[in-house]
Short mmCIF file of C-alpha atoms and ligand atoms in Angstrom, two decimals:
data_model
loop_
_atom_site.label_atom_id
_atom_site.label_comp_id
_atom_site.label_asym_id
_atom_site.label_seq_id
_atom_site.Cartn_x
_atom_site.Cartn_y
_atom_site.Cartn_z
CA UNK A 1 -7.00 -6.59 -14.20
CA UNK A 2 -6.36 -2.88 -13.63
CA UNK A 3 -4.45 -1.02 -16.33
CA UNK A 4 -1.64 -0.17 -13.92
CA UNK A 5 -1.07 -3.80 -12.97
CA UNK A 6 -1.07 -4.78 -16.65
CA UNK A 7 1.47 -2.06 -17.40
CA UNK A 8 3.69 -3.15 -14.50
CA UNK A 9 3.63 -6.71 -15.84
CA UNK A 10 4.48 -5.52 -19.35
CA UNK A 11 7.42 -3.49 -18.05
CA UNK A 12 9.03 -6.59 -16.58
CA UNK A 13 8.66 -9.12 -19.39
CA UNK A 14 11.52 -8.27 -21.74
CA UNK A 15 15.06 -8.93 -20.52
CA UNK A 16 17.41 -7.15 -22.95
CA UNK A 17 20.40 -9.28 -21.94
CA UNK A 18 18.43 -12.36 -23.11
CA UNK A 19 18.45 -10.89 -26.61
CA UNK A 20 21.97 -9.47 -26.66
CA UNK A 21 23.66 -12.75 -25.68
CA UNK A 22 22.62 -14.33 -29.00
CA UNK A 23 23.52 -11.48 -31.39
CA UNK A 24 26.29 -11.93 -33.95
CA UNK A 25 28.64 -8.93 -33.51
CA UNK A 26 25.73 -6.90 -32.22
CA UNK A 27 23.40 -7.81 -35.11
CA UNK A 28 20.50 -10.22 -35.37
CA UNK A 29 20.57 -13.13 -37.84
CA UNK A 30 18.41 -11.42 -40.46
CA UNK A 31 20.96 -9.80 -42.76
CA UNK A 32 18.57 -8.05 -45.14
CA UNK A 33 21.11 -6.74 -47.68
CA UNK A 34 22.60 -10.25 -47.91
CA UNK A 35 19.16 -11.85 -48.42
CA UNK A 36 18.16 -9.30 -51.07
CA UNK A 37 21.47 -9.65 -52.88
CA UNK A 38 21.31 -13.45 -52.81
CA UNK A 39 17.81 -13.38 -54.25
CA UNK A 40 19.03 -11.00 -56.95
CA UNK A 41 22.14 -13.01 -57.86
CA UNK A 42 20.26 -16.28 -58.27
CA UNK A 43 17.59 -15.09 -60.71
CA UNK A 44 16.90 -17.18 -63.84
CA UNK A 45 18.61 -20.31 -62.55
CA UNK A 46 20.03 -22.95 -64.83
CA UNK A 47 18.06 -26.24 -64.98
CA UNK A 48 21.07 -28.35 -64.05
CA UNK A 49 21.79 -26.16 -61.04
CA UNK A 50 18.21 -26.61 -59.79
CA UNK A 51 18.50 -30.37 -60.23
CA UNK A 52 21.85 -30.45 -58.41
CA UNK A 53 20.22 -28.69 -55.47
CA UNK A 54 17.27 -31.12 -55.50
CA UNK A 55 19.78 -34.00 -55.35
CA UNK A 56 21.40 -32.42 -52.29
CA UNK A 57 18.00 -32.13 -50.57
CA UNK A 58 17.32 -35.78 -51.35
CA UNK A 59 20.49 -36.64 -49.43
CA UNK A 60 18.75 -34.90 -46.49
CA UNK A 61 21.29 -32.08 -46.37
CA UNK A 62 20.13 -28.64 -45.34
CA UNK A 63 20.47 -26.10 -48.14
CA UNK A 64 22.51 -22.91 -48.00
CA UNK A 65 20.95 -19.50 -48.62
CA UNK A 66 22.10 -19.28 -52.26
CA UNK A 67 20.67 -22.76 -52.96
CA UNK A 68 17.32 -21.88 -51.40
CA UNK A 69 17.24 -18.58 -53.30
CA UNK A 70 17.95 -20.46 -56.53
CA UNK A 71 14.91 -22.69 -55.96
CA UNK A 72 12.75 -19.70 -55.04
CA UNK A 73 13.73 -18.04 -58.31
CA UNK A 74 12.86 -20.99 -60.52
CA UNK A 75 10.33 -20.03 -63.21
CA UNK A 76 10.24 -23.31 -65.15
CA UNK A 77 6.93 -25.06 -64.40
CA UNK A 78 8.31 -28.49 -65.38
CA UNK A 79 11.09 -28.05 -62.84
CA UNK A 80 8.54 -27.10 -60.20
CA UNK A 81 6.74 -30.38 -60.89
CA UNK A 82 10.05 -32.15 -60.24
CA UNK A 83 10.50 -30.17 -57.04
CA UNK A 84 7.00 -31.13 -55.81
CA UNK A 85 7.83 -34.80 -56.41
CA UNK A 86 11.20 -34.40 -54.69
CA UNK A 87 9.53 -32.79 -51.66
CA UNK A 88 7.29 -35.83 -51.28
CA UNK A 89 10.18 -38.25 -51.74
CA UNK A 90 12.13 -36.45 -49.00
CA UNK A 91 9.17 -36.55 -46.67
CA UNK A 92 8.73 -40.27 -47.22
CA UNK A 93 12.44 -40.87 -46.75
CA UNK A 94 12.43 -39.07 -43.40
CA UNK A 95 8.94 -39.70 -42.01
CA UNK A 96 7.39 -42.48 -44.09
CA UNK A 97 3.78 -42.32 -45.33
CA UNK A 98 2.39 -41.22 -42.00
CA UNK A 99 0.78 -37.92 -41.10
CA UNK A 100 0.70 -36.78 -37.49
CA UNK A 101 -2.65 -35.31 -36.39
CA UNK A 102 -3.12 -32.71 -33.66
CA UNK A 103 -5.76 -30.24 -32.48
CA UNK A 104 -5.31 -26.55 -31.69
CA UNK A 105 -6.87 -25.50 -28.40
CA UNK A 106 -7.30 -21.78 -27.81
CA UNK A 107 -7.11 -21.21 -24.06
CA UNK A 108 -7.18 -17.43 -23.73
CA UNK A 109 -7.51 -14.49 -26.09
CA UNK A 110 -6.75 -11.46 -23.94
CA UNK A 111 -3.82 -9.72 -25.53
CA UNK A 112 -1.73 -6.61 -24.80
CA UNK A 113 -0.53 -6.32 -28.39
CA UNK A 114 -1.77 -4.46 -31.43
CA UNK A 115 -0.86 -6.68 -34.39
CA UNK A 116 -2.49 -5.04 -37.38
CA UNK A 117 -3.53 -8.35 -38.99
CA UNK A 118 -4.96 -10.10 -35.91
CA UNK A 119 -8.52 -10.34 -34.63
CA UNK A 120 -7.22 -10.54 -31.04
CA UNK A 121 -5.38 -7.17 -31.14
CA UNK A 122 -6.29 -5.25 -28.02
CA UNK A 123 -8.02 -2.41 -29.89
CA UNK A 124 -10.48 -4.80 -31.58
CA UNK A 125 -13.71 -4.15 -29.66
CA UNK A 126 -15.61 -6.73 -31.73
CA UNK A 127 -13.49 -9.56 -30.39
CA UNK A 128 -15.11 -11.25 -27.37
CA UNK A 129 -12.44 -11.98 -24.72
CA UNK A 130 -12.27 -15.02 -22.54
CA UNK A 131 -9.80 -17.05 -20.51
CA UNK A 132 -10.76 -20.65 -19.74
CA UNK A 133 -11.28 -21.57 -16.10
CA UNK A 134 -9.87 -24.93 -14.96
CA UNK A 135 -13.36 -26.50 -15.23
CA UNK A 136 -13.92 -25.08 -18.71
CA UNK A 137 -10.51 -26.28 -19.83
CA UNK A 138 -11.27 -29.76 -18.61
CA UNK A 139 -14.49 -29.75 -20.68
CA UNK A 140 -12.52 -28.69 -23.75
CA UNK A 141 -9.97 -31.46 -23.23
CA UNK A 142 -12.70 -34.04 -22.71
CA UNK A 143 -14.41 -32.98 -25.94
CA UNK A 144 -11.14 -33.38 -27.85
CA UNK A 145 -10.15 -36.69 -26.25
CA UNK A 146 -13.63 -38.04 -27.04
CA UNK A 147 -12.98 -37.46 -30.74
CA UNK A 148 -9.73 -39.42 -30.55
CA UNK A 149 -7.13 -36.67 -30.23
CA UNK A 150 -3.89 -37.37 -28.38
CA UNK A 151 -1.84 -34.32 -29.22
CA UNK A 152 -2.63 -30.64 -28.71
CA UNK A 153 -1.22 -27.27 -29.45
CA UNK A 154 -2.53 -24.94 -26.74
CA UNK A 155 -2.66 -21.29 -27.77
CA UNK A 156 -2.55 -18.23 -25.46
CA UNK A 157 -2.72 -14.49 -25.99
CA UNK A 158 0.03 -12.36 -24.46
CA UNK A 159 -1.40 -10.99 -21.24
CA UNK A 160 -0.72 -11.21 -17.47
CA UNK A 161 -3.97 -13.23 -17.21
CA UNK A 162 -2.23 -15.98 -19.16
CA UNK A 163 1.29 -15.69 -17.78
CA UNK A 164 3.65 -18.62 -17.39
CA UNK A 165 2.03 -19.82 -14.16
CA UNK A 166 -1.41 -19.96 -15.78
CA UNK A 167 0.09 -21.79 -18.78
CA UNK A 168 1.82 -24.30 -16.48
CA UNK A 169 -1.46 -24.93 -14.61
CA UNK A 170 -3.32 -25.53 -17.88
CA UNK A 171 -0.66 -27.99 -19.05
CA UNK A 172 -1.10 -29.97 -15.84
CA UNK A 173 -4.87 -30.07 -16.38
CA UNK A 174 -4.42 -31.21 -19.97
CA UNK A 175 -2.14 -34.09 -19.01
CA UNK A 176 -4.33 -35.19 -16.10
CA UNK A 177 -7.72 -35.24 -17.84
CA UNK A 178 -8.80 -38.74 -18.95
CA UNK A 179 -11.88 -39.92 -20.79
CA UNK A 180 -12.26 -43.71 -20.71
CA UNK A 181 -9.10 -45.04 -22.30
CA UNK A 182 -8.35 -41.73 -24.00
CA UNK A 183 -5.85 -39.12 -22.88
CA UNK A 184 -3.74 -36.27 -24.18
CA UNK A 185 -0.17 -37.48 -24.51
CA UNK A 186 1.65 -34.44 -25.84
CA UNK A 187 0.89 -30.76 -25.31
CA UNK A 188 2.69 -28.26 -27.49
CA UNK A 189 2.39 -24.57 -26.67
CA UNK A 190 1.97 -21.54 -28.91
CA UNK A 191 2.49 -18.52 -26.70
CA UNK A 192 4.36 -15.25 -26.49
CA UNK A 193 8.15 -15.18 -26.17
CA UNK A 194 9.34 -15.75 -22.59
CA UNK A 195 12.45 -15.46 -20.49
CA UNK A 196 14.72 -18.43 -19.90
CA UNK A 197 13.50 -18.56 -16.28
CA UNK A 198 9.84 -18.83 -17.34
CA UNK A 199 10.63 -21.42 -19.99
CA UNK A 200 12.25 -23.61 -17.35
CA UNK A 201 8.90 -23.64 -15.54
CA UNK A 202 7.20 -24.96 -18.70
CA UNK A 203 9.99 -27.48 -19.25
CA UNK A 204 9.38 -28.84 -15.76
CA UNK A 205 5.66 -29.43 -16.36
CA UNK A 206 6.38 -31.37 -19.56
CA UNK A 207 5.80 -28.91 -22.39
CA UNK A 208 6.10 -30.51 -25.84
CA UNK A 209 7.20 -28.16 -28.59
CA UNK A 210 7.37 -24.44 -27.75
CA UNK A 211 6.12 -22.64 -30.82
CA UNK A 212 6.63 -18.94 -31.54
CA UNK A 213 6.07 -17.64 -35.05
CA UNK A 214 8.10 -14.62 -36.09
CA UNK A 215 5.18 -13.46 -38.29
CA UNK A 216 7.61 -11.56 -40.57
CA UNK A 217 11.40 -11.52 -40.72
CA UNK A 218 11.45 -8.24 -42.61
CA UNK A 219 12.45 -5.52 -40.11
CA UNK A 220 10.47 -2.59 -41.57
CA UNK A 221 7.36 -4.70 -42.12
CA UNK A 222 7.63 -6.09 -38.61
CA UNK A 223 7.72 -2.57 -37.20
CA UNK A 224 4.68 -1.52 -39.22
CA UNK A 225 2.64 -4.61 -38.27
CA UNK A 226 3.45 -4.38 -34.55
CA UNK A 227 3.19 -0.69 -33.72
CA UNK A 228 2.77 -1.02 -29.94
CA UNK A 229 2.93 -3.46 -27.06
CA UNK A 230 5.47 -6.12 -26.15
CA UNK A 231 5.45 -7.52 -29.63
CA UNK A 232 6.89 -4.28 -30.99
CA UNK A 233 10.30 -5.58 -29.80
CA UNK A 234 11.37 -7.72 -32.75
CA UNK A 235 14.57 -8.97 -31.11
CA UNK A 236 12.69 -10.42 -28.12
CA UNK A 237 10.66 -12.53 -30.54
CA UNK A 238 13.55 -13.47 -32.86
CA UNK A 239 15.34 -15.19 -30.00
CA UNK A 240 12.33 -16.84 -28.31
CA UNK A 241 13.41 -20.27 -29.59
CA UNK A 242 17.03 -19.70 -28.61
CA UNK A 243 15.93 -19.00 -25.02
CA UNK A 244 13.69 -22.05 -25.04
CA UNK A 245 16.54 -24.30 -26.12
CA UNK A 246 18.82 -22.75 -23.54
CA UNK A 247 16.12 -23.44 -20.92
CA UNK A 248 16.14 -27.12 -21.86
CA UNK A 249 12.92 -27.15 -23.91
CA UNK A 250 14.26 -29.57 -26.51
CA UNK A 251 11.77 -28.96 -29.32
CA UNK A 252 11.00 -25.55 -30.76
CA UNK A 253 8.69 -24.59 -33.62
CA UNK A 254 9.24 -21.57 -35.85
CA UNK A 255 7.02 -20.05 -38.53
CA UNK A 256 6.23 -17.03 -40.65
CA UNK A 257 2.82 -15.59 -41.40
CA UNK A 258 2.72 -15.48 -45.18
CA UNK A 259 0.99 -12.40 -46.54
CA UNK A 260 2.82 -9.73 -44.55
CA UNK A 261 6.04 -9.32 -46.57
CA UNK A 262 7.48 -10.77 -49.78
CA UNK A 263 7.14 -14.58 -49.65
CA UNK A 264 10.64 -15.25 -50.96
CA UNK A 265 12.12 -13.04 -48.25
CA UNK A 266 10.15 -14.89 -45.56
CA UNK A 267 11.40 -18.29 -46.74
CA UNK A 268 14.95 -16.93 -46.60
CA UNK A 269 14.18 -15.64 -43.10
CA UNK A 270 12.99 -19.06 -41.95
CA UNK A 271 16.20 -20.56 -43.33
CA UNK A 272 18.34 -17.92 -41.56
CA UNK A 273 16.49 -18.70 -38.31
CA UNK A 274 17.15 -22.43 -38.78
CA UNK A 275 20.83 -21.87 -39.54
CA UNK A 276 21.33 -19.61 -36.49
CA UNK A 277 19.70 -22.16 -34.18
CA UNK A 278 21.80 -24.97 -35.68
CA UNK A 279 24.97 -22.95 -35.29
CA UNK A 280 24.28 -22.05 -31.68
CA UNK A 281 22.80 -25.34 -30.44
CA UNK A 282 25.09 -28.08 -31.72
CA UNK A 283 23.39 -28.66 -35.07
CA UNK A 284 19.85 -28.78 -33.68
CA UNK A 285 17.42 -26.47 -35.43
CA UNK A 286 13.63 -26.21 -35.24
CA UNK A 287 11.63 -29.36 -34.62
CA UNK A 288 8.86 -27.96 -36.82
CA UNK A 289 8.38 -25.17 -39.32
CA UNK A 290 4.93 -23.66 -39.89
CA UNK A 291 3.83 -21.49 -42.80
CA UNK A 292 0.41 -20.09 -41.88
CA UNK A 293 -1.13 -17.93 -44.57
CA UNK A 294 -2.98 -14.82 -43.47
CA UNK A 295 -6.74 -15.35 -43.29
CA UNK A 296 -9.69 -12.97 -42.79
CA UNK A 297 -10.53 -12.07 -39.18
CA UNK A 298 -13.38 -10.20 -37.51
CA UNK A 299 -13.07 -6.42 -37.96
CA UNK A 300 -9.54 -6.77 -39.38
CA UNK A 301 -9.52 -5.32 -42.91
CA UNK A 302 -5.73 -5.52 -43.32
CA UNK A 303 -5.90 -9.31 -43.39
CA UNK A 304 -7.77 -9.11 -46.71
CA UNK A 305 -6.01 -6.21 -48.36
CA UNK A 306 -2.31 -6.71 -47.68
CA UNK A 307 -0.28 -6.19 -50.88
CA UNK A 308 1.68 -9.37 -50.16
CA UNK A 309 -1.16 -11.91 -50.01
CA UNK A 310 -0.02 -15.27 -51.39
CA UNK A 311 -2.10 -17.19 -53.98
CA UNK A 312 -2.57 -20.97 -53.91
CA UNK A 313 0.05 -21.70 -56.53
CA UNK A 314 2.70 -19.61 -54.78
CA UNK A 315 1.74 -21.17 -51.45
CA UNK A 316 2.46 -24.65 -52.81
CA UNK A 317 5.81 -23.43 -54.14
CA UNK A 318 6.92 -21.85 -50.88
CA UNK A 319 5.99 -24.98 -48.90
CA UNK A 320 8.00 -27.05 -51.38
CA UNK A 321 11.09 -24.88 -51.03
CA UNK A 322 10.90 -25.08 -47.23
CA UNK A 323 10.73 -28.89 -47.47
CA UNK A 324 13.74 -28.99 -49.79
CA UNK A 325 15.71 -26.45 -47.76
CA UNK A 326 15.34 -28.14 -44.36
CA UNK A 327 14.63 -31.75 -45.37
CA UNK A 328 14.62 -33.33 -41.92
CA UNK A 329 12.29 -30.92 -40.12
CA UNK A 330 8.60 -31.49 -39.36
CA UNK A 331 6.26 -29.29 -41.41
CA UNK A 332 2.81 -28.24 -40.24
CA UNK A 333 -0.06 -27.53 -42.64
CA UNK A 334 -3.02 -26.16 -40.69
CA UNK A 335 -6.78 -25.96 -41.18
CA UNK A 336 -6.41 -22.27 -42.03
CA UNK A 337 -6.24 -23.69 -45.55
CA UNK A 338 -9.24 -25.19 -47.34
CA UNK A 339 -9.56 -28.98 -47.60
CA UNK A 340 -8.82 -28.70 -51.33
CA UNK A 341 -5.57 -26.78 -50.79
CA UNK A 342 -4.51 -29.10 -47.97
CA UNK A 343 -5.16 -32.25 -49.99
CA UNK A 344 -2.89 -30.83 -52.68
CA UNK A 345 -0.12 -29.22 -50.61
CA UNK A 346 0.26 -32.19 -48.27
CA UNK A 347 1.78 -33.97 -51.27
CA UNK A 348 4.86 -31.76 -51.37
CA UNK A 349 6.12 -33.00 -48.04
CA UNK A 350 4.08 -31.89 -45.01
CA UNK A 351 4.22 -34.14 -41.96
CA UNK A 352 1.61 -32.76 -39.52
CA UNK A 353 -1.95 -31.46 -39.86
CA UNK A 354 -4.81 -30.53 -37.55
CA UNK A 355 -8.41 -31.53 -38.13
CA UNK A 356 -11.85 -30.76 -36.74
CA UNK A 357 -10.32 -27.58 -35.40
CA UNK A 358 -12.45 -25.03 -33.62
CA UNK A 359 -10.42 -21.99 -32.70
CA UNK A 360 -12.95 -20.11 -30.58
CA UNK A 361 -12.06 -20.01 -26.88
CA UNK A 362 -14.22 -22.67 -25.20
CA UNK A 363 -15.75 -23.74 -28.52
CA UNK A 364 -15.07 -27.51 -28.57
CA UNK A 365 -17.29 -28.32 -25.60
CA UNK A 366 -20.07 -26.10 -26.98
CA UNK A 367 -19.57 -27.70 -30.39
CA UNK A 368 -20.22 -24.53 -32.31
CA UNK A 369 -18.24 -21.99 -34.26
CA UNK A 370 -18.08 -18.62 -32.49
CA UNK A 371 -16.52 -16.24 -34.96
CA UNK A 372 -16.15 -13.41 -32.43
CA UNK A 373 -13.83 -15.38 -30.17
CA UNK A 374 -11.68 -16.61 -33.08
CA UNK A 375 -8.33 -15.14 -34.07
CA UNK A 376 -9.12 -15.66 -37.76
CA UNK A 377 -11.49 -17.70 -39.95
CA UNK A 378 -10.66 -21.37 -40.67
CA UNK A 379 -10.66 -22.76 -44.21
CA UNK A 380 -11.06 -26.49 -43.57
CA UNK A 381 -14.16 -27.55 -41.61
CA UNK A 382 -13.83 -31.33 -42.04
CA UNK A 383 -14.36 -33.50 -39.00
CA UNK A 384 -11.40 -35.52 -37.72
CA UNK A 385 -13.03 -38.66 -39.07
CA UNK A 386 -13.50 -37.15 -42.54
CA UNK A 387 -9.95 -35.77 -42.69
CA UNK A 388 -8.49 -39.11 -41.63
CA UNK A 389 -10.62 -40.88 -44.25
CA UNK A 390 -9.43 -38.50 -46.97
CA UNK A 391 -5.82 -39.04 -45.94
CA UNK A 392 -6.31 -42.81 -45.97
CA UNK A 393 -7.75 -42.64 -49.48
CA UNK A 394 -4.64 -40.72 -50.51
CA UNK A 395 -2.46 -43.46 -49.00
CA UNK A 396 -1.44 -41.67 -45.79
CA UNK A 397 -1.58 -43.42 -42.47
CA UNK A 398 -2.68 -41.26 -39.55
CA UNK A 399 -0.43 -41.30 -36.51
CA UNK A 400 -1.39 -40.35 -32.98
CA UNK A 401 1.88 -41.65 -31.66
CA UNK A 402 3.82 -39.66 -29.07
CA UNK A 403 6.33 -42.35 -28.10
CA UNK A 404 9.30 -40.23 -29.24
CA UNK A 405 8.81 -37.83 -26.39
CA UNK A 406 8.18 -40.45 -23.80
CA UNK A 407 11.30 -42.34 -24.86
CA UNK A 408 13.42 -39.20 -24.77
CA UNK A 409 13.75 -38.90 -28.55
CA UNK A 410 13.59 -35.11 -28.54
CA UNK A 411 15.90 -32.28 -29.58
CA UNK A 412 19.32 -33.46 -30.77
CA UNK A 413 18.42 -37.14 -30.35
CA UNK A 414 15.38 -36.85 -32.65
CA UNK A 415 17.25 -34.71 -35.18
CA UNK A 416 20.21 -37.11 -35.25
CA UNK A 417 17.90 -39.97 -36.25
CA UNK A 418 15.79 -37.84 -38.62
CA UNK A 419 18.85 -36.53 -40.46
CA UNK A 420 19.91 -40.11 -41.18
CA UNK A 421 16.43 -40.81 -42.60
CA UNK A 422 15.77 -43.43 -39.93
CA UNK A 423 13.02 -41.92 -37.82
CA UNK A 424 10.25 -43.67 -39.77
CA UNK A 425 11.72 -47.05 -38.77
CA UNK A 426 10.86 -46.09 -35.20
CA UNK A 427 7.61 -44.35 -35.94
CA UNK A 428 5.92 -46.60 -38.44
CA UNK A 429 5.05 -49.46 -36.04
CA UNK A 430 3.64 -47.01 -33.54
CA UNK A 431 1.76 -45.16 -36.27
CA UNK A 432 0.10 -48.41 -37.33
CA UNK A 433 -0.88 -49.25 -33.78
CA UNK A 434 -2.19 -45.84 -32.84
CA UNK A 435 -4.12 -45.71 -36.11
CA UNK A 436 -5.66 -49.08 -35.39
CA UNK A 437 -6.50 -47.86 -31.90
CA UNK A 438 -8.24 -44.82 -33.38
CA UNK A 439 -10.17 -46.91 -35.90
CA UNK A 440 -11.46 -49.22 -33.20
CA UNK A 441 -12.37 -46.57 -30.66
CA UNK A 442 -13.50 -43.55 -32.64
CA UNK A 443 -13.82 -44.02 -36.40
CA UNK A 444 -16.98 -44.31 -38.50
CA UNK A 445 -17.57 -47.51 -40.42
CA UNK A 446 -16.79 -45.70 -43.68
CA UNK A 447 -13.39 -44.59 -42.38
CA UNK A 448 -12.61 -48.06 -41.03
CA UNK A 449 -13.27 -49.52 -44.44
CA UNK A 450 -11.23 -46.86 -46.23
CA UNK A 451 -8.29 -47.44 -43.91
CA UNK A 452 -8.15 -51.21 -43.52
CA UNK A 453 -6.18 -51.88 -46.73
CA UNK A 454 -3.67 -49.22 -45.65
CA UNK A 455 -2.99 -50.89 -42.33
CA UNK A 456 -2.24 -54.17 -44.13
CA UNK A 457 -0.01 -52.41 -46.62
CA UNK A 458 1.95 -50.51 -43.96
CA UNK A 459 2.27 -53.65 -41.88
CA UNK A 460 3.85 -55.49 -44.81
CA UNK A 461 6.27 -52.61 -45.28
CA UNK A 462 7.62 -52.80 -41.71
CA UNK A 463 11.41 -53.20 -41.69
CA UNK A 464 11.76 -56.70 -40.21
CA UNK A 465 9.97 -59.77 -38.84
CA UNK A 466 10.83 -58.95 -35.25
CA UNK A 467 8.93 -55.66 -35.41
CA UNK A 468 6.07 -57.30 -37.34
CA UNK A 469 5.76 -59.91 -34.64
CA UNK A 470 5.52 -57.32 -31.86
CA UNK A 471 3.00 -55.25 -33.73
CA UNK A 472 0.92 -58.38 -34.30
CA UNK A 473 1.05 -59.36 -30.66
CA UNK A 474 -0.13 -55.87 -29.71
CA UNK A 475 -3.06 -55.79 -32.06
CA UNK A 476 -4.13 -59.32 -31.21
CA UNK A 477 -5.22 -57.97 -27.82
CA UNK A 478 -6.92 -54.90 -29.26
CA UNK A 479 -10.55 -54.42 -28.42
CA UNK A 480 -12.57 -51.24 -28.61
CA UNK A 481 -12.02 -49.19 -25.48
CA UNK A 482 -9.65 -51.60 -23.79
CA UNK A 483 -7.31 -48.77 -22.91
CA UNK A 484 -4.01 -50.25 -24.02
CA UNK A 485 -1.34 -47.68 -24.74
CA UNK A 486 0.36 -49.11 -27.78
CA UNK A 487 3.10 -46.52 -27.82
CA UNK A 488 4.33 -47.79 -24.47
CA UNK A 489 4.13 -51.39 -25.66
CA UNK A 490 6.24 -50.89 -28.77
CA UNK A 491 8.52 -48.09 -27.71
CA UNK A 492 11.14 -50.33 -26.12
CA UNK A 493 11.48 -52.57 -29.12
CA UNK A 494 11.47 -49.91 -31.79
CA UNK A 495 13.77 -47.63 -29.87
CA UNK A 496 16.61 -50.17 -30.09
CA UNK A 497 16.43 -50.65 -33.83
S1 LIG B 1 -1.07 -11.97 -33.17
FE1 LIG B 1 -0.86 -12.69 -31.06
S2 LIG B 1 0.18 -11.00 -30.03
FE2 LIG B 1 -0.70 -10.15 -31.90
S3 LIG B 1 -2.69 -9.34 -31.27
FE3 LIG B 1 -2.96 -11.44 -32.03
S4 LIG B 1 -2.92 -12.69 -30.20
FE4 LIG B 1 -2.03 -10.73 -29.65
#
């Protein structure tokens, strides 16, 4: 595309009135002096105070800023151990012992922005650019479906080549591509902030969660990291989720890129974002929170020398505080992290992970890692089968279920059930069935063996005989490749419980 056409597109993306309408007395929701002061006032917290706050989280109540700051300021390692255990208890109370698996699919990496930490920044001449054609996208989807995936997050650079119409077309392709009895049942999108009008287009083609990470909530750092391009407008990004919810996209995902600014500030920023969404949208905040940690990228030295890089121990702590602060929200731990870190941090309350991820554009169908088309370098290279086996050995059941969305349990409906700690009653039967489906159709013998005891255990733990009976009747007809959609079979029954 000619430079002039690109510039004309850029000039029309941001709609200032779609930022201003959400401001509080002309200011955005990141009140930096308040955050800094709260962090200062809650230093050296008393043990009993920390335990009181943990008890509140266990009741599945969202924490206030001073409570979150108190946890962030804890320096007692024994108390941290208690917080880790509390994070896991909360996760089990809300979501049960299931972990939702998904795959990231990078669709295009042309980008008009200049983010200092990103391998896709437009000035990076060592990054090889590509946008998938419809045929290439279909090959990517087929490769993922053939491994057993049912749920994607499709990722796009910010560029007129991948505008809303291109994204909508790619969603249609993803939903319509079948391989045998396999299919993609939920497509989430990670893309640039859009207008309400554009988001309505994505709503109408069945977008799952619309995910936009703020990167950093710290104004001065944001400015430094995003010197040019559309992304230089921090307000447009801060209210991307607000616009999505106003457009009727029920589920939004927020996140911060840890490593850019002070980690405690970023956790407070995520909380402020959650609170503002809840206040403006009838108590409904983000469906998921992500906490990617900055990773090395091709020809991107900043990613390895930022003064705010987060070590493994701190990473575990910040994930724990997010779980305690927003107990009912989904939390995504990605393959940016090594298998070792993920196997540890999952135990403080994460609910979703990806596996077998290949983040080069067009890389799944070629089945090779192409570093020059990647945004950053991945830490966990396990196959889906291996990751599922590891989770099973740790006692986690893998879920490929997407019945919530197909039964309309999104947005406020999902949150209402999750906040009462009842969502796992709906999800557990479907998790068992979709796991069994995966084991029959895709798993290695070793994984089948590792998982079989878990299926029996989770079956016994189902809430009542009625549900057990239905699950049994579904799996009695299971055969490899017979194409039954178990979510559809059980959704009616579980939805009414
Ligand atoms: S972080 Fe996103 S917007 Fe920034 S350069 Fe990378 S792809 Fe583009």
